[in-house]
Structures are given as structure tokens and as C-alpha cells.
CSV table of C-alpha atoms in Angstrom, one decimal:
chain,number,residue,atom,x,y,z
A,670,MET,CA,131.6,87.4,105.0
A,671,THR,CA,132.1,86.6,101.8
A,672,THR,CA,135.0,86.7,100.6
A,673,ILE,CA,135.3,88.6,96.9
A,674,SER,CA,137.8,86.7,94.7
A,675,GLY,CA,138.5,86.9,90.7
A,676,LYS,CA,135.8,83.9,90.8
A,677,THR,CA,132.9,85.5,92.2
A,678,ARG,CA,129.0,86.2,90.4
A,679,ILE,CA,128.0,89.6,90.0
A,680,CYS,CA,124.9,90.6,90.6
A,681,GLY,CA,122.4,94.5,91.3
A,682,ILE,CA,120.1,96.5,91.6
A,683,ILE,CA,120.1,99.8,88.8
A,684,GLY,CA,117.4,102.4,89.2
A,685,ASP,CA,117.5,106.5,90.3
A,686,PRO,CA,117.9,107.0,93.2
A,687,VAL,CA,119.2,103.5,94.3
A,688,GLU,CA,120.8,104.5,97.7
A,689,HIS,CA,117.3,103.6,99.3
A,690,SER,CA,117.1,99.3,98.0
A,691,LEU,CA,117.4,97.1,101.0
A,692,SER,CA,117.9,94.3,97.5
A,693,PRO,CA,121.8,94.2,98.9
A,694,ILE,CA,121.7,93.8,102.3
A,695,MET,CA,118.7,90.1,101.4
A,696,HIS,CA,121.3,88.8,99.2
A,697,ASN,CA,124.0,89.3,99.9
A,698,THR,CA,122.7,87.2,103.0
A,699,ALA,CA,121.1,84.8,100.7
A,700,PHE,CA,123.8,84.3,99.4
A,701,GLU,CA,126.3,84.0,102.5
A,702,ALA,CA,123.7,81.9,103.6
A,703,LEU,CA,124.1,79.4,100.6
A,704,GLY,CA,128.0,79.2,101.0
A,705,LEU,CA,127.6,80.9,97.1
A,706,ASP,CA,129.9,82.8,95.7
A,707,TYR,CA,128.3,86.2,94.5
A,708,ALA,CA,128.5,89.6,95.4
A,709,PHE,CA,125.4,91.8,95.3
A,710,LEU,CA,125.8,95.6,94.5
A,711,ALA,CA,124.0,98.8,93.9
A,712,PHE,CA,123.9,101.0,90.4
A,713,ARG,CA,122.8,105.0,90.5
A,714,VAL,CA,121.5,104.8,86.9
A,715,LYS,CA,120.6,107.9,85.3
A,716,PRO,CA,117.6,107.1,82.7
A,717,ALA,CA,120.5,108.6,79.4
A,718,CYS,CA,122.2,105.1,80.4
A,719,VAL,CA,119.7,102.9,81.0
A,720,ALA,CA,121.1,101.4,77.7
A,721,ALA,CA,124.6,101.2,78.6
A,722,ALA,CA,124.7,100.6,82.1
A,723,VAL,CA,122.4,97.0,81.0
A,724,GLU,CA,124.6,96.9,77.7
A,725,SER,CA,127.8,96.1,80.3
A,726,MET,CA,126.0,93.0,81.5
A,727,ARG,CA,128.0,91.7,78.6
A,728,ALA,CA,131.0,93.5,79.0
A,729,LEU,CA,131.6,92.4,82.6
A,730,ASN,CA,129.9,89.3,82.7
A,731,ILE,CA,127.4,90.4,85.6
A,732,ARG,CA,125.1,87.6,86.0
A,733,GLY,CA,121.8,89.2,87.5
A,734,LEU,CA,119.9,93.0,87.8
A,735,ASN,CA,117.3,94.1,89.6
A,736,VAL,CA,115.5,97.2,87.9
A,737,THR,CA,114.5,99.4,90.0
A,738,MET,CA,111.6,102.9,89.1
A,739,PRO,CA,113.1,104.5,86.6
A,740,HIS,CA,113.8,101.8,84.8
A,741,LYS,CA,111.6,99.3,84.8
A,742,THR,CA,109.9,100.3,81.1
A,743,THR,CA,113.2,101.6,79.4
A,744,VAL,CA,115.2,98.9,80.3
A,745,MET,CA,113.1,96.5,78.0
A,746,ALA,CA,114.4,97.8,74.5
A,747,SER,CA,118.1,97.0,75.3
A,748,LEU,CA,116.7,93.3,76.3
A,749,ASP,CA,117.2,90.0,73.9
A,750,ARG,CA,114.0,88.3,75.1
A,751,THR,CA,111.1,88.8,78.0
A,752,ASP,CA,109.2,86.3,79.7
A,753,LEU,CA,105.5,86.7,79.1
A,754,SER,CA,104.8,88.2,82.3
A,755,ALA,CA,106.6,91.4,81.2
A,756,GLN,CA,105.5,91.8,77.0
A,757,ILE,CA,102.1,92.0,78.9
A,758,ILE,CA,102.3,94.2,81.5
A,759,GLY,CA,105.5,96.4,80.0
A,760,SER,CA,107.8,95.8,82.6
A,761,VAL,CA,110.7,94.3,83.8
A,762,ASN,CA,112.2,94.2,87.3
A,763,THR,CA,114.6,91.2,86.7
A,764,ILE,CA,117.6,91.2,83.8
A,765,LEU,CA,119.7,87.8,83.9
A,766,ASN,CA,122.5,86.9,81.6
A,767,LYS,CA,122.7,83.2,80.0
A,768,GLU,CA,125.2,83.1,78.5
A,769,ASN,CA,125.3,86.3,77.5
A,770,LEU,CA,121.7,86.8,75.9
A,771,LEU,CA,119.7,89.6,78.2
A,772,LEU,CA,116.9,87.6,79.8
A,773,GLY,CA,113.8,89.6,80.5
A,774,PHE,CA,111.9,89.1,83.7
A,775,ASN,CA,108.9,90.6,86.0
A,776,THR,CA,108.4,89.1,89.6
A,777,ASP,CA,107.0,91.5,91.6
A,778,GLY,CA,103.6,90.0,90.6
A,779,THR,CA,103.7,86.5,91.3
A,780,GLY,CA,106.2,87.8,94.3
A,781,ALA,CA,102.4,89.6,95.5
A,782,VAL,CA,100.8,86.2,95.0
A,783,LYS,CA,103.1,84.1,97.0
A,784,ALA,CA,103.7,86.4,99.7
A,785,LEU,CA,99.1,86.4,100.0
A,786,LYS,CA,99.8,82.6,99.8
A,787,GLU,CA,102.3,81.8,102.4
A,788,ASN,CA,100.5,83.7,104.6
A,789,GLY,CA,96.9,82.0,104.6
A,790,VAL,CA,95.4,84.2,101.7
A,791,GLU,CA,94.0,81.7,99.2
A,792,LEU,CA,92.5,84.0,96.2
A,793,LYS,CA,90.6,81.6,94.0
A,794,GLY,CA,87.0,81.7,94.5
A,795,ARG,CA,87.9,85.6,95.8
A,796,LYS,CA,87.6,89.1,94.7
A,797,VAL,CA,89.7,91.4,95.0
A,798,LEU,CA,90.1,95.2,95.4
A,799,LEU,CA,93.5,96.9,93.6
A,800,LEU,CA,94.3,100.4,94.4
A,801,GLY,CA,96.8,102.4,92.1
A,802,ALA,CA,97.7,101.4,88.2
A,803,GLY,CA,100.7,101.8,88.3
A,804,GLY,CA,104.1,99.6,87.9
A,805,ALA,CA,103.9,97.1,90.6
A,806,ALA,CA,100.3,97.6,90.5
A,807,ARG,CA,100.4,96.8,87.0
A,808,ALA,CA,102.5,93.6,87.7
A,809,ILE,CA,100.4,92.4,90.4
A,810,ALA,CA,97.2,93.0,88.6
A,811,TYR,CA,97.7,89.9,86.2
A,812,SER,CA,98.8,88.1,88.6
A,813,VAL,CA,96.3,88.5,90.3
A,814,ALA,CA,94.1,88.2,87.9
A,815,LYS,CA,94.6,84.7,86.9
A,816,GLU,CA,94.0,83.0,89.9
A,817,ALA,CA,91.3,85.5,91.8
A,818,ASP,CA,87.3,85.1,90.6
A,819,GLU,CA,86.6,88.4,90.9
A,820,LEU,CA,89.0,91.6,90.3
A,821,ALA,CA,88.4,95.9,90.4
A,822,VAL,CA,91.3,98.6,90.2
A,823,LEU,CA,90.6,101.9,92.0
A,824,ASN,CA,93.2,105.0,91.1
A,825,ARG,CA,93.5,108.1,91.3
A,826,THR,CA,94.1,108.9,87.2
A,827,VAL,CA,90.3,106.8,86.4
A,828,LYS,CA,92.0,106.9,82.6
A,829,HIS,CA,95.0,104.5,83.7
A,830,ALA,CA,92.6,102.1,85.8
A,831,GLN,CA,90.7,101.8,82.6
A,832,THR,CA,93.9,101.4,80.9
A,833,LEU,CA,95.0,98.7,82.4
A,834,ALA,CA,91.6,96.4,83.5
A,835,LYS,CA,91.5,96.6,80.4
A,836,LEU,CA,94.0,95.5,79.2
A,837,ILE,CA,94.1,92.8,82.6
A,838,GLU,CA,91.1,92.1,80.5
A,839,ARG,CA,92.7,91.0,76.9
A,840,SER,CA,95.4,88.6,79.2
A,841,VAL,CA,93.7,86.7,80.9
A,842,ASN,CA,89.7,86.3,79.7
A,843,LYS,CA,88.0,87.8,82.7
A,844,LYS,CA,85.7,91.0,83.5
A,845,ILE,CA,88.3,93.4,85.5
A,846,ALA,CA,86.0,96.3,87.5
A,847,HIS,CA,88.2,99.8,87.2
A,848,GLY,CA,86.9,103.4,89.2
A,849,SER,CA,88.6,105.6,90.8
A,850,LEU,CA,90.0,106.1,94.6
A,851,SER,CA,86.7,108.3,95.4
A,852,PRO,CA,84.9,107.6,99.2
A,853,SER,CA,82.0,106.9,96.2
A,854,ASP,CA,84.1,104.1,94.4
A,855,ILE,CA,85.0,103.1,97.4
A,856,GLU,CA,83.2,101.9,99.7
A,857,GLN,CA,80.5,100.6,97.1
A,858,ASN,CA,83.8,97.7,95.7
A,859,LEU,CA,84.9,97.4,99.1
A,860,GLN,CA,81.8,96.1,100.8
A,861,ASP,CA,81.7,92.2,98.3
A,862,SER,CA,85.7,91.9,98.0
A,863,ASP,CA,87.6,89.4,100.0
A,864,ILE,CA,91.3,91.4,99.4
A,865,LEU,CA,92.2,94.6,99.8
A,866,ILE,CA,95.8,95.3,98.2
A,867,ASN,CA,97.6,98.4,97.8
A,868,ALA,CA,99.3,99.1,95.6
A,869,THR,CA,100.1,103.0,95.9
A,870,SER,CA,102.6,105.6,97.5
A,871,ILE,CA,99.9,106.5,100.5
A,872,GLY,CA,101.2,105.7,103.2
A,873,MET,CA,105.2,105.8,102.5
A,874,LYS,CA,106.8,108.6,104.6
A,875,PRO,CA,107.0,111.1,105.0
A,876,ARG,CA,103.6,111.4,104.5
A,877,SER,CA,103.0,107.6,106.6
A,878,ASP,CA,100.1,109.3,108.8
A,879,THR,CA,97.8,109.2,105.6
A,880,SER,CA,95.4,106.0,104.6
A,881,PRO,CA,93.3,105.3,101.4
A,882,ILE,CA,91.2,104.4,103.0
A,883,PRO,CA,88.5,104.7,105.9
A,884,PRO,CA,89.2,103.0,108.9
A,885,LYS,CA,85.0,102.4,109.0
A,886,LEU,CA,85.5,100.3,106.0
A,887,LEU,CA,87.3,97.6,107.0
A,888,ARG,CA,86.5,94.9,109.3
A,889,SER,CA,87.1,91.7,110.4
A,890,ASN,CA,86.5,89.5,107.1
A,891,LEU,CA,89.0,91.2,105.1
A,892,SER,CA,92.6,90.1,104.5
A,893,VAL,CA,94.4,93.4,104.1
A,894,MET,CA,98.6,94.0,102.2
A,895,ASP,CA,99.9,96.7,101.6
A,896,ILE,CA,102.8,97.0,99.3
A,897,VAL,CA,104.5,99.6,101.6
A,898,TYR,CA,107.0,98.7,103.7
A,899,ASN,CA,107.9,101.5,105.3
A,900,PRO,CA,106.8,102.0,107.6
A,901,LEU,CA,106.6,98.4,108.8
A,902,GLU,CA,103.1,99.7,109.6
A,903,THR,CA,101.5,101.9,107.6
A,904,ARG,CA,98.4,103.4,108.6
A,905,LEU,CA,96.2,101.3,106.9
A,906,VAL,CA,98.0,98.5,108.3
A,907,LYS,CA,96.8,99.5,112.3
A,908,ASP,CA,93.5,100.7,111.3
A,909,ALA,CA,93.1,97.0,109.4
A,910,LYS,CA,94.9,94.9,112.7
A,911,GLY,CA,92.5,97.5,114.3
A,912,ALA,CA,89.8,96.1,113.0
A,913,GLY,CA,89.6,92.3,112.9
A,914,ALA,CA,91.2,92.1,109.6
A,915,LYS,CA,93.7,89.6,108.1
A,916,ILE,CA,97.0,91.5,107.6
A,917,VAL,CA,100.0,91.0,104.8
A,918,SER,CA,103.1,93.4,105.5
A,919,GLY,CA,104.2,95.1,102.3
A,920,VAL,CA,108.2,93.1,103.0
A,921,GLU,CA,106.6,89.4,102.6
A,922,MET,CA,105.9,91.4,98.8
A,923,LEU,CA,109.3,92.3,99.1
A,924,ILE,CA,111.0,89.3,100.1
A,925,TYR,CA,109.4,86.7,97.7
A,926,GLN,CA,110.2,89.0,94.8
A,927,GLY,CA,114.0,89.0,96.0
A,928,ALA,CA,113.5,85.2,96.6
A,929,SER,CA,112.2,84.8,92.8
A,930,ALA,CA,114.8,86.3,91.8
A,931,PHE,CA,117.7,84.8,93.6
A,932,GLU,CA,116.3,81.5,92.1
A,933,ILE,CA,116.3,82.6,88.5
A,934,TRP,CA,120.3,83.6,89.0
A,935,THR,CA,121.1,81.0,91.3
A,936,GLY,CA,119.0,77.8,90.3
A,937,LYS,CA,119.1,76.9,93.4
A,938,SER,CA,116.5,78.0,96.6
A,939,ALA,CA,116.2,81.2,97.9
A,940,PRO,CA,116.6,81.1,101.7
A,941,VAL,CA,113.4,83.0,102.5
A,942,GLY,CA,113.8,83.3,106.1
A,943,VAL,CA,117.0,84.5,106.2
A,944,MET,CA,116.0,86.8,103.4
A,945,ARG,CA,112.6,87.4,105.5
A,946,LYS,CA,114.9,87.8,109.5
A,947,THR,CA,117.4,90.4,107.2
A,948,VAL,CA,115.4,93.2,105.8
A,949,LEU,CA,112.8,93.1,109.3
A,950,ASN,CA,116.2,93.5,111.8
A,951,HIS,CA,117.3,96.5,109.5
A,952,LEU,CA,113.5,98.1,109.6
A,953,GLN,CA,113.4,97.9,113.5
A,954,GLU,CA,116.8,98.9,113.5
A,955,LYS,CA,115.9,102.1,110.6
A,956,ALA,CA,112.8,102.9,113.2
A,957,LYS,CA,115.2,103.0,116.3
A,958,GLU,CA,117.5,105.4,114.7
A,959,ASN,CA,114.5,107.5,113.8
A,960,GLU,CA,112.9,107.7,117.1
A,961,GLY,CA,116.4,108.3,118.4
């Protein structure tokens, strides 16, 4: 284990709540694997304290922060600069303190695309059906739309799906379809889709017996990614496996968005294999504890 010293560089994650985050175990294991003198901590930050928490990066010389719910949008007002993707989607999940300048990035979308590609799912020439229009969905929609031929966004509140579709259309100059999570809209859009991405919370614990897609609509020539990773196998993933579909675990997106943040902070290539093994081991141990 890395010995903390006066030279140790600090990174962390802010959110509310944040106790459930897997980022500390994932990043600290990665730092140790590369012999880097870094340490990663979790900070529970109330909404009223977000600006002060971000500004503390300068005062305490904190190297980098991950940002999780509900702060991904509000942190932007406290940053010196943000990259183009963060500006377009209005959300930051990674901050770098570079010589006292606070720079904001969003690695959620690029992490999702990397997860798909590294697991053999190509976007070029494909139609993607995205469920959800929240923070993660916005980032995924932007990154996916730049590479896929077609994208459709479905959301419980149709107005939010429409707003996201129009935002992405302006950004990538492609027509983006939108609709609701009704059975008819899902069936219609899924018929000619090659890739399905669930970016809603449907299927997350404690409602792990629910799925946004009826099993009868799933098929073997479909690739399915559920960004929910707790439980490791959601109802959607189980049903998709049963239909013979190709599966990309939500853990993969978690790992690759984390790997991008790691590389932004350290300038080193992230040890993705180590990060994956650490996260999977942790989740499997937790699952066994819950079963017991």
C-alpha cells in the first residue's frame, strides 16, 4: 500500500451521497499498480458547499476531482475552463488543477464509447437506441451521435428527450429521433436498432427485478449495454443474455470513464485491467455478503 507523505498528490470525488462510490478503491489500486505517489479520497459535499469545495482545490493543491450527482452541472460555475463536450452537454465529471487553473472535462460519454468499442461493438454504420435523458445519458448521446449513423432517445418525460435530441442535433448536425418509454415507442425504435443503451436507473437496486425492455423484444443480433452495475447483472442484462444478445457491462463504462480521468490527472496510461479486476472483485464480494 502507498505510504502517505508530504509529497503525496491528492485526488478525490465529490458528491452527495458519495459513500457508495467505487472510485476510491479503483483509483487507489491503479495508483499503487503504477507506483504513483497519489491518494484518492471521497468527500461528501452538500449542494450549498460545492463552490467552496471546488475552490479548495487551489488552496489545498488538490490535483484532481471526480464529480458525481448532484453536482455535475453546478460545479461548472466554479471552473476556469471546460472542454467542448462539457460545454455542450452542460455537465462536468472530472476536474484537473493545472498550475492553479481549474479545468473541467466530461469522460462519461467517451467512457461509454470506449467500453463499447473495447468489447467489439462498433458504432459506425449502426443505429443506437438510448434510454434516458439525464446527466449520463446526455454525455453518452453526444459521444455516440458523433460516430453512429442514427440515434434515438427515449425518456419517461418526452420533453426532456426532445430537448436532448435537439441539443445533439445542433452539435453534430444529424437528425436525432426522440420519444417516450412507452411500450409502443420502445418496440418501434428497437425493431431496426443495432445497439441498445440503458442510461436510466431502471433495474438498479433495490428494484433489480425491473427492466425497461420486455424480453420478447430482445434478439440475438442486438448489442446491449446497461450502465447500471449494481447489481452486476440487471434484469435487462439477464433477459438480453437469454435472447443471445451481445452484452457490455455497466462496469466497463465505469472503468473507462475512470481511466480517462486517471490519465487526465497523471499523464500516465491507466492500468485498465487492474481497475476492472478491482471493481469486479469488490462488487462480487458485496453481492456474496448481501446473499449471506
